[in-house]
mmCIF file of C-alpha atoms in Angstrom:
data_model
loop_
_atom_site.group_PDB
_atom_site.id
_atom_site.type_symbol
_atom_site.label_atom_id
_atom_site.label_comp_id
_atom_site.label_asym_id
_atom_site.label_seq_id
_atom_site.Cartn_x
_atom_site.Cartn_y
_atom_site.Cartn_z
ATOM 1 C CA MET P 197 115.024 120.713 53.399
ATOM 2 C CA GLY P 198 111.928 119.109 54.832
ATOM 3 C CA PHE P 199 108.309 119.748 55.789
ATOM 4 C CA ASN P 200 106.794 119.328 59.219
ATOM 5 C CA THR P 201 103.788 117.052 59.589
ATOM 6 C CA ARG P 202 101.211 119.815 59.307
ATOM 7 C CA GLU P 203 102.682 121.178 56.077
ATOM 8 C CA ALA P 204 103.106 117.697 54.580
ATOM 9 C CA ILE P 205 99.456 116.890 55.363
ATOM 10 C CA ARG P 206 98.346 120.185 53.815
ATOM 11 C CA ARG P 207 100.255 119.539 50.583
ATOM 12 C CA ILE P 208 98.988 115.970 50.271
ATOM 13 C CA GLY P 209 95.404 116.983 51.015
ATOM 14 C CA GLU P 210 95.410 119.776 48.451
ATOM 15 C CA HIS P 211 97.083 117.636 45.787
ATOM 16 C CA GLN P 212 94.682 114.695 46.130
ATOM 17 C CA ALA P 213 91.601 116.682 47.214
ATOM 18 C CA ILE P 214 91.253 114.546 50.341
ATOM 19 C CA ALA P 215 90.622 115.250 54.009
ATOM 20 C CA HIS P 216 93.519 115.808 56.370
ATOM 21 C CA VAL P 217 92.822 112.528 58.161
ATOM 22 C CA GLU P 218 93.345 110.635 54.873
ATOM 23 C CA ALA P 219 96.488 112.617 54.097
ATOM 24 C CA ASN P 220 97.816 111.729 57.542
ATOM 25 C CA ARG P 221 97.204 108.027 56.786
ATOM 26 C CA ALA P 222 99.421 108.388 53.723
ATOM 27 C CA LEU P 223 102.212 109.749 55.926
ATOM 28 C CA SER P 224 101.670 107.048 58.543
ATOM 29 C CA ALA P 225 101.909 104.396 55.827
ATOM 30 C CA GLY P 226 105.377 105.685 54.926
ATOM 31 C CA LEU P 227 104.432 106.807 51.425
ATOM 32 C CA ALA P 228 106.484 109.983 51.855
ATOM 33 C CA GLY P 229 109.356 108.167 53.523
ATOM 34 C CA PRO P 230 110.122 107.984 57.232
ATOM 35 C CA GLY P 231 109.631 111.064 59.349
ATOM 36 C CA HIS P 232 112.643 112.380 61.275
ATOM 37 C CA ARG P 233 112.417 114.169 64.596
ATOM 38 C CA VAL P 234 113.874 117.661 64.542
ATOM 39 C CA GLY P 235 113.405 119.244 67.937
ATOM 40 C CA SER P 236 109.739 118.756 68.829
ATOM 41 C CA ALA P 237 108.610 118.307 65.199
ATOM 42 C CA ILE P 238 108.469 115.333 62.814
ATOM 43 C CA VAL P 239 109.955 116.351 59.460
ATOM 44 C CA TYR P 240 109.481 114.638 56.085
ATOM 45 C CA ASP P 241 112.006 114.833 53.272
ATOM 46 C CA GLU P 242 111.027 117.306 50.565
ATOM 47 C CA ARG P 243 112.198 115.060 47.718
ATOM 48 C CA ALA P 244 110.354 112.004 49.049
ATOM 49 C CA LEU P 245 107.133 114.007 49.326
ATOM 50 C CA ALA P 246 107.607 115.457 45.828
ATOM 51 C CA ASP P 247 108.150 111.947 44.430
ATOM 52 C CA LEU P 248 104.903 110.790 46.036
ATOM 53 C CA LEU P 249 102.912 113.701 44.636
ATOM 54 C CA ALA P 250 104.436 113.072 41.197
ATOM 55 C CA ARG P 251 103.163 109.484 40.991
ATOM 56 C CA PRO P 252 100.853 109.180 37.982
ATOM 57 C CA ARG P 253 97.296 107.978 37.879
ATOM 58 C CA CYS P 254 97.188 104.355 36.750
ATOM 59 C CA PRO P 255 96.033 104.331 33.098
ATOM 60 C CA ASP P 256 92.540 103.016 32.482
ATOM 61 C CA ALA P 257 93.979 100.711 29.810
ATOM 62 C CA THR P 258 96.124 98.985 32.441
ATOM 63 C CA LEU P 259 93.206 98.624 34.837
ATOM 64 C CA ASP P 260 90.980 97.358 32.010
ATOM 65 C CA ARG P 261 93.596 94.709 31.258
ATOM 66 C CA VAL P 262 94.308 93.614 34.849
ATOM 67 C CA ARG P 263 90.802 94.168 36.321
ATOM 68 C CA PRO P 264 91.917 94.000 39.950
ATOM 69 C CA VAL P 265 89.856 93.787 43.067
ATOM 70 C CA ILE P 266 90.605 97.104 44.814
ATOM 71 C CA VAL P 267 90.329 97.555 48.576
ATOM 72 C CA ARG P 268 90.648 100.922 50.301
ATOM 73 C CA LEU P 269 92.466 100.793 53.632
ATOM 74 C CA GLY P 270 90.870 103.117 56.136
ATOM 75 C CA ARG P 271 90.667 103.438 59.884
ATOM 76 C CA GLY P 272 91.726 100.291 61.716
ATOM 77 C CA ARG P 273 93.972 99.005 58.907
ATOM 78 C CA ASP P 274 97.281 100.683 59.703
ATOM 79 C CA ILE P 275 99.800 99.509 57.135
ATOM 80 C CA ARG P 276 103.388 100.550 56.526
ATOM 81 C CA ILE P 277 105.036 99.956 53.170
ATOM 82 C CA ASP P 278 108.337 99.059 54.869
ATOM 83 C CA GLN P 279 106.735 96.088 56.645
ATOM 84 C CA PRO P 280 107.465 92.584 55.314
ATOM 85 C CA TRP P 281 104.930 91.522 52.685
ATOM 86 C CA ALA P 282 103.464 88.821 54.958
ATOM 87 C CA GLU P 283 102.706 91.363 57.700
ATOM 88 C CA GLN P 284 101.051 93.676 55.207
ATOM 89 C CA ALA P 285 99.010 90.755 53.892
ATOM 90 C CA GLU P 286 97.581 90.030 57.349
ATOM 91 C CA ILE P 287 96.335 93.613 57.556
ATOM 92 C CA VAL P 288 94.875 93.688 54.049
ATOM 93 C CA ARG P 289 93.272 90.302 53.564
ATOM 94 C CA ARG P 290 90.788 90.056 56.434
ATOM 95 C CA ASN P 291 87.112 90.926 56.841
ATOM 96 C CA TRP P 292 85.820 92.640 53.724
ATOM 97 C CA TYR P 293 82.139 93.166 52.938
ATOM 98 C CA LEU P 294 81.468 93.124 49.200
ATOM 99 C CA PRO P 295 78.669 94.896 47.351
ATOM 100 C CA PHE P 296 76.212 92.689 45.460
ATOM 101 C CA PHE P 297 77.628 92.792 41.927
ATOM 102 C CA PRO P 298 81.330 92.482 42.872
ATOM 103 C CA SER P 299 80.348 89.591 45.110
ATOM 104 C CA LEU P 300 78.738 87.821 42.145
ATOM 105 C CA MET P 301 81.826 88.404 40.027
ATOM 106 C CA LEU P 302 84.155 87.134 42.717
ATOM 107 C CA ASP P 303 82.258 83.889 43.150
ATOM 108 C CA ARG P 304 82.894 82.771 39.568
ATOM 109 C CA TRP P 305 85.790 84.790 38.187
ATOM 110 C CA GLY P 306 89.568 84.623 38.261
ATOM 111 C CA CYS P 307 91.446 86.292 35.419
ATOM 112 C CA LEU P 308 94.899 84.953 36.322
ATOM 113 C CA GLU P 309 96.343 81.464 35.955
ATOM 114 C CA ASP P 310 94.649 78.781 38.121
ATOM 115 C CA GLY P 311 91.624 81.000 38.701
ATOM 116 C CA ARG P 312 93.418 83.573 40.825
ATOM 117 C CA PHE P 313 92.541 87.227 40.734
ATOM 118 C CA PRO P 314 94.670 90.317 41.362
ATOM 119 C CA LEU P 315 94.185 92.337 44.541
ATOM 120 C CA VAL P 316 95.349 95.939 45.003
ATOM 121 C CA ALA P 317 95.117 97.943 48.231
ATOM 122 C CA THR P 318 95.224 101.726 48.455
ATOM 123 C CA VAL P 319 95.715 104.384 51.115
ATOM 124 C CA ALA P 320 94.429 107.857 50.221
ATOM 125 C CA SER P 321 94.155 106.556 46.613
ATOM 126 C CA TRP P 322 97.861 105.592 46.343
ATOM 127 C CA VAL P 323 98.668 101.923 45.765
ATOM 128 C CA VAL P 324 100.409 100.396 48.790
ATOM 129 C CA PHE P 325 100.008 96.625 48.354
ATOM 130 C CA GLY P 326 99.458 93.950 45.742
ATOM 131 C CA ALA P 327 98.619 90.259 45.973
ATOM 132 C CA GLU P 328 97.008 87.358 44.150
ATOM 133 C CA VAL P 329 93.933 85.873 45.777
ATOM 134 C CA THR P 330 93.734 82.085 45.633
ATOM 135 C CA GLY P 331 90.521 81.672 47.622
ATOM 136 C CA HIS P 332 88.447 83.080 50.444
ATOM 137 C CA SER P 333 86.535 82.134 53.562
ATOM 138 C CA TYR P 334 83.659 83.715 55.495
ATOM 139 C CA ASP P 335 83.836 84.930 59.072
ATOM 140 C CA GLN P 336 80.547 83.624 60.415
ATOM 141 C CA THR P 337 81.144 85.203 63.827
ATOM 142 C CA ALA P 338 81.485 88.787 62.552
ATOM 143 C CA PRO P 339 78.582 91.087 63.519
ATOM 144 C CA ARG P 340 76.400 92.320 60.641
ATOM 145 C CA ARG P 341 76.082 95.919 61.637
ATOM 146 C CA THR P 342 73.728 97.054 58.877
ATOM 147 C CA ARG P 343 70.749 95.514 57.113
ATOM 148 C CA ASN P 344 72.439 95.455 53.699
ATOM 149 C CA ARG P 345 75.165 93.126 54.972
ATOM 150 C CA ARG P 346 73.319 89.860 54.565
ATOM 151 C CA THR P 347 76.487 87.797 54.168
ATOM 152 C CA PRO P 348 79.465 87.686 56.517
ATOM 153 C CA PRO P 349 82.747 89.375 55.583
ATOM 154 C CA ARG P 350 85.295 87.564 53.445
ATOM 155 C CA THR P 351 88.896 86.856 54.346
ATOM 156 C CA PHE P 352 91.132 86.321 51.322
ATOM 157 C CA GLU P 353 93.860 83.739 50.941
ATOM 158 C CA VAL P 354 96.732 85.579 49.253
ATOM 159 C CA GLU P 355 100.142 85.090 47.683
ATOM 160 C CA PRO P 356 102.639 87.711 46.386
ATOM 161 C CA PRO P 357 101.652 89.381 43.095
ATOM 162 C CA GLY P 358 103.003 88.505 39.683
ATOM 163 C CA ALA P 359 104.425 90.752 36.965
ATOM 164 C CA TRP P 360 101.056 92.474 36.434
ATOM 165 C CA PHE P 361 101.660 94.519 39.608
ATOM 166 C CA GLU P 362 104.701 96.304 38.186
ATOM 167 C CA ALA P 363 102.509 98.585 36.085
ATOM 168 C CA ILE P 364 100.321 99.539 39.066
ATOM 169 C CA GLN P 365 102.457 99.669 42.189
ATOM 170 C CA ARG P 366 103.732 103.271 41.955
ATOM 171 C CA THR P 367 100.488 104.898 40.811
ATOM 172 C CA TRP P 368 97.253 106.169 42.295
ATOM 173 C CA LEU P 369 93.781 104.905 41.469
ATOM 174 C CA PRO P 370 90.696 107.051 40.783
ATOM 175 C CA LEU P 371 88.498 105.292 43.348
ATOM 176 C CA GLU P 372 89.265 106.993 46.656
ATOM 177 C CA HIS P 373 85.669 108.155 47.129
ATOM 178 C CA GLY P 374 84.127 104.864 46.029
ATOM 179 C CA PRO P 375 83.130 101.783 48.037
ATOM 180 C CA ALA P 376 85.619 100.052 50.350
ATOM 181 C CA VAL P 377 85.796 97.089 47.927
ATOM 182 C CA THR P 378 85.284 97.187 44.185
ATOM 183 C CA ILE P 379 86.289 95.225 41.108
ATOM 184 C CA TRP P 380 87.516 97.464 38.324
ATOM 185 C CA GLY P 381 84.841 97.480 35.646
ATOM 186 C CA ALA P 382 82.221 95.617 37.669
ATOM 187 C CA PRO P 383 78.804 97.283 37.888
ATOM 188 C CA THR P 384 78.065 98.778 41.267
ATOM 189 C CA SER P 385 75.048 100.377 42.844
ATOM 190 C CA THR P 386 77.038 102.000 45.643
ATOM 191 C CA LEU P 387 77.819 105.373 44.052
ATOM 192 C CA ARG P 388 76.607 108.046 46.406
ATOM 193 C CA ASP P 389 73.757 110.398 45.603
ATOM 194 C CA VAL P 390 74.159 114.149 45.612
ATOM 195 C CA ASP P 391 73.370 115.731 48.975
ATOM 196 C CA TRP P 392 71.340 118.708 47.790
ATOM 197 C CA LEU P 393 71.387 120.354 51.226
ATOM 198 C CA ARG P 394 75.123 120.948 51.162
ATOM 199 C CA ALA P 395 76.758 124.042 49.732
ATOM 200 C CA ASP P 396 79.126 122.104 47.462
ATOM 201 C CA VAL P 397 76.434 120.560 45.237
ATOM 202 C CA GLU P 398 78.286 121.306 41.992
ATOM 203 C CA GLU P 399 81.507 119.794 43.345
ATOM 204 C CA GLN P 400 79.584 116.688 44.423
ATOM 205 C CA LYS P 401 78.025 116.333 40.968
ATOM 206 C CA GLN P 402 81.410 116.634 39.252
ATOM 207 C CA ARG P 403 82.993 114.106 41.623
ATOM 208 C CA LEU P 404 80.213 111.601 41.004
ATOM 209 C CA GLU P 405 80.575 112.046 37.250
ATOM 210 C CA ASP P 406 84.327 111.441 37.544
ATOM 211 C CA GLU P 407 83.673 108.294 39.570
ATOM 212 C CA ARG P 408 81.200 107.000 37.003
ATOM 213 C CA ARG P 409 83.718 107.561 34.207
ATOM 214 C CA ALA P 410 86.383 105.826 36.274
ATOM 215 C CA ARG P 411 84.218 102.715 36.374
ATOM 216 C CA SER P 412 83.655 102.647 32.613
ATOM 217 C CA ALA P 413 85.773 99.579 31.861
ATOM 218 C CA PRO P 414 84.687 97.504 28.819
ATOM 219 C CA VAL P 415 82.308 95.137 30.607
ATOM 220 C CA LEU P 416 80.444 97.977 32.272
ATOM 221 C CA ARG P 417 80.170 99.846 28.985
ATOM 222 C CA GLU P 418 78.603 96.766 27.410
ATOM 223 C CA ILE P 419 76.143 96.404 30.283
ATOM 224 C CA MET P 420 75.069 100.030 29.967
ATOM 225 C CA GLN P 421 74.856 100.027 26.163
ATOM 226 C CA VAL P 422 72.986 96.750 25.830
ATOM 227 C CA GLY P 423 70.828 97.399 28.881
ATOM 228 C CA LEU P 424 71.554 94.157 30.733
ATOM 229 C CA THR P 425 69.673 93.855 34.017
ATOM 230 C CA ASN P 426 69.605 90.113 34.656
ATOM 231 C CA ALA P 427 72.424 88.882 36.904
ATOM 232 C CA ASP P 428 73.178 85.860 34.688
ATOM 233 C CA ASP P 429 73.445 88.088 31.596
ATOM 234 C CA ILE P 430 75.798 90.414 33.462
ATOM 235 C CA LEU P 431 77.969 87.519 34.562
ATOM 236 C CA ARG P 432 78.114 86.155 31.014
ATOM 237 C CA ALA P 433 79.229 89.594 29.792
ATOM 238 C CA TRP P 434 81.908 89.614 32.452
ATOM 239 C CA ASP P 435 83.040 86.125 31.452
ATOM 240 C CA ARG P 436 83.437 87.248 27.835
ATOM 241 C CA GLN P 437 85.571 90.187 28.937
ATOM 242 C CA ASN P 438 87.562 87.933 31.255
ATOM 243 C CA GLN P 439 88.284 85.505 28.402
ATOM 244 C CA ALA P 440 89.435 88.384 26.208
ATOM 245 C CA GLY P 441 91.751 89.545 28.978
ATOM 246 C CA GLN P 442 93.313 86.103 29.321
ATOM 247 C CA ASN P 443 94.268 86.215 25.647
ATOM 248 C CA GLN P 444 96.167 89.501 26.087
ATOM 249 C CA ALA P 445 99.799 89.836 26.996
ATOM 250 C CA THR P 446 100.903 90.645 30.530
ATOM 251 C CA PRO P 447 100.786 94.430 31.141
ATOM 252 C CA PRO P 448 104.115 96.095 30.349
ATOM 253 C CA PRO P 449 106.221 97.543 33.171
ATOM 254 C CA PRO P 450 105.995 101.278 33.928
ATOM 255 C CA GLU P 451 107.702 103.727 31.607
ATOM 256 C CA ALA P 452 111.370 104.369 32.271
ATOM 257 C CA GLY P 453 111.864 106.805 35.108
ATOM 258 C CA ARG P 454 108.287 106.423 36.425
ATOM 259 C CA GLY P 455 108.381 103.058 38.146
ATOM 260 C CA GLY P 456 110.352 100.957 40.553
ATOM 261 C CA ALA P 457 109.973 99.106 43.814
ATOM 262 C CA ALA P 458 107.707 100.776 46.327
#
């Protein structure tokens, strides 16, 4: 038995509380398996869709330990999980604008061996790609479309991920409504304000509270508790957390029956 595209989009949208356009991106990425034409309809396998919806949220403890840079793939970044890794990398790695605090972190931090840092990409909150960033360059020719983009976008140099990705690759991350680029646990000023003119004010407030809790990794908790406001103090707090993370073991693989190759 299978579901046509409309029904598959409806089920994904309701499960993840996302718009239909985002749910359709999940289908286009192949997260629910390939669609098969039956007459004039495209049908998705019921079991493949159920497996996708059953993927667990990545535990905060794992994200606290790995502290990845997370990029959300939206319009214009059409990825398919059955593409070779190198083709996916070309889609993911180019032209990212970073908010102020994550940009500071990125310029002096790498929690993996040789100063690398982990990169995770999501579609509709589900993890679709992992890599290790070895460096970056700036695209000086890219237009700066808004006043807050004072620096050009970054293009990452990437290599395939290490064992840390096993605990993340078949999960979803609680950052779908956040900025396009974030570092787990890094302070950010990009959380949206409540739009008091809309009818769903209470839902907005709850979503923002959930997003704030999602960003409460150890370094951010320290910043909030101690009241750090100076950029150098914040970076030193991040360095302390980074050093603690380097002394921890590699994250364990997913529990039996809940992981595997994407």
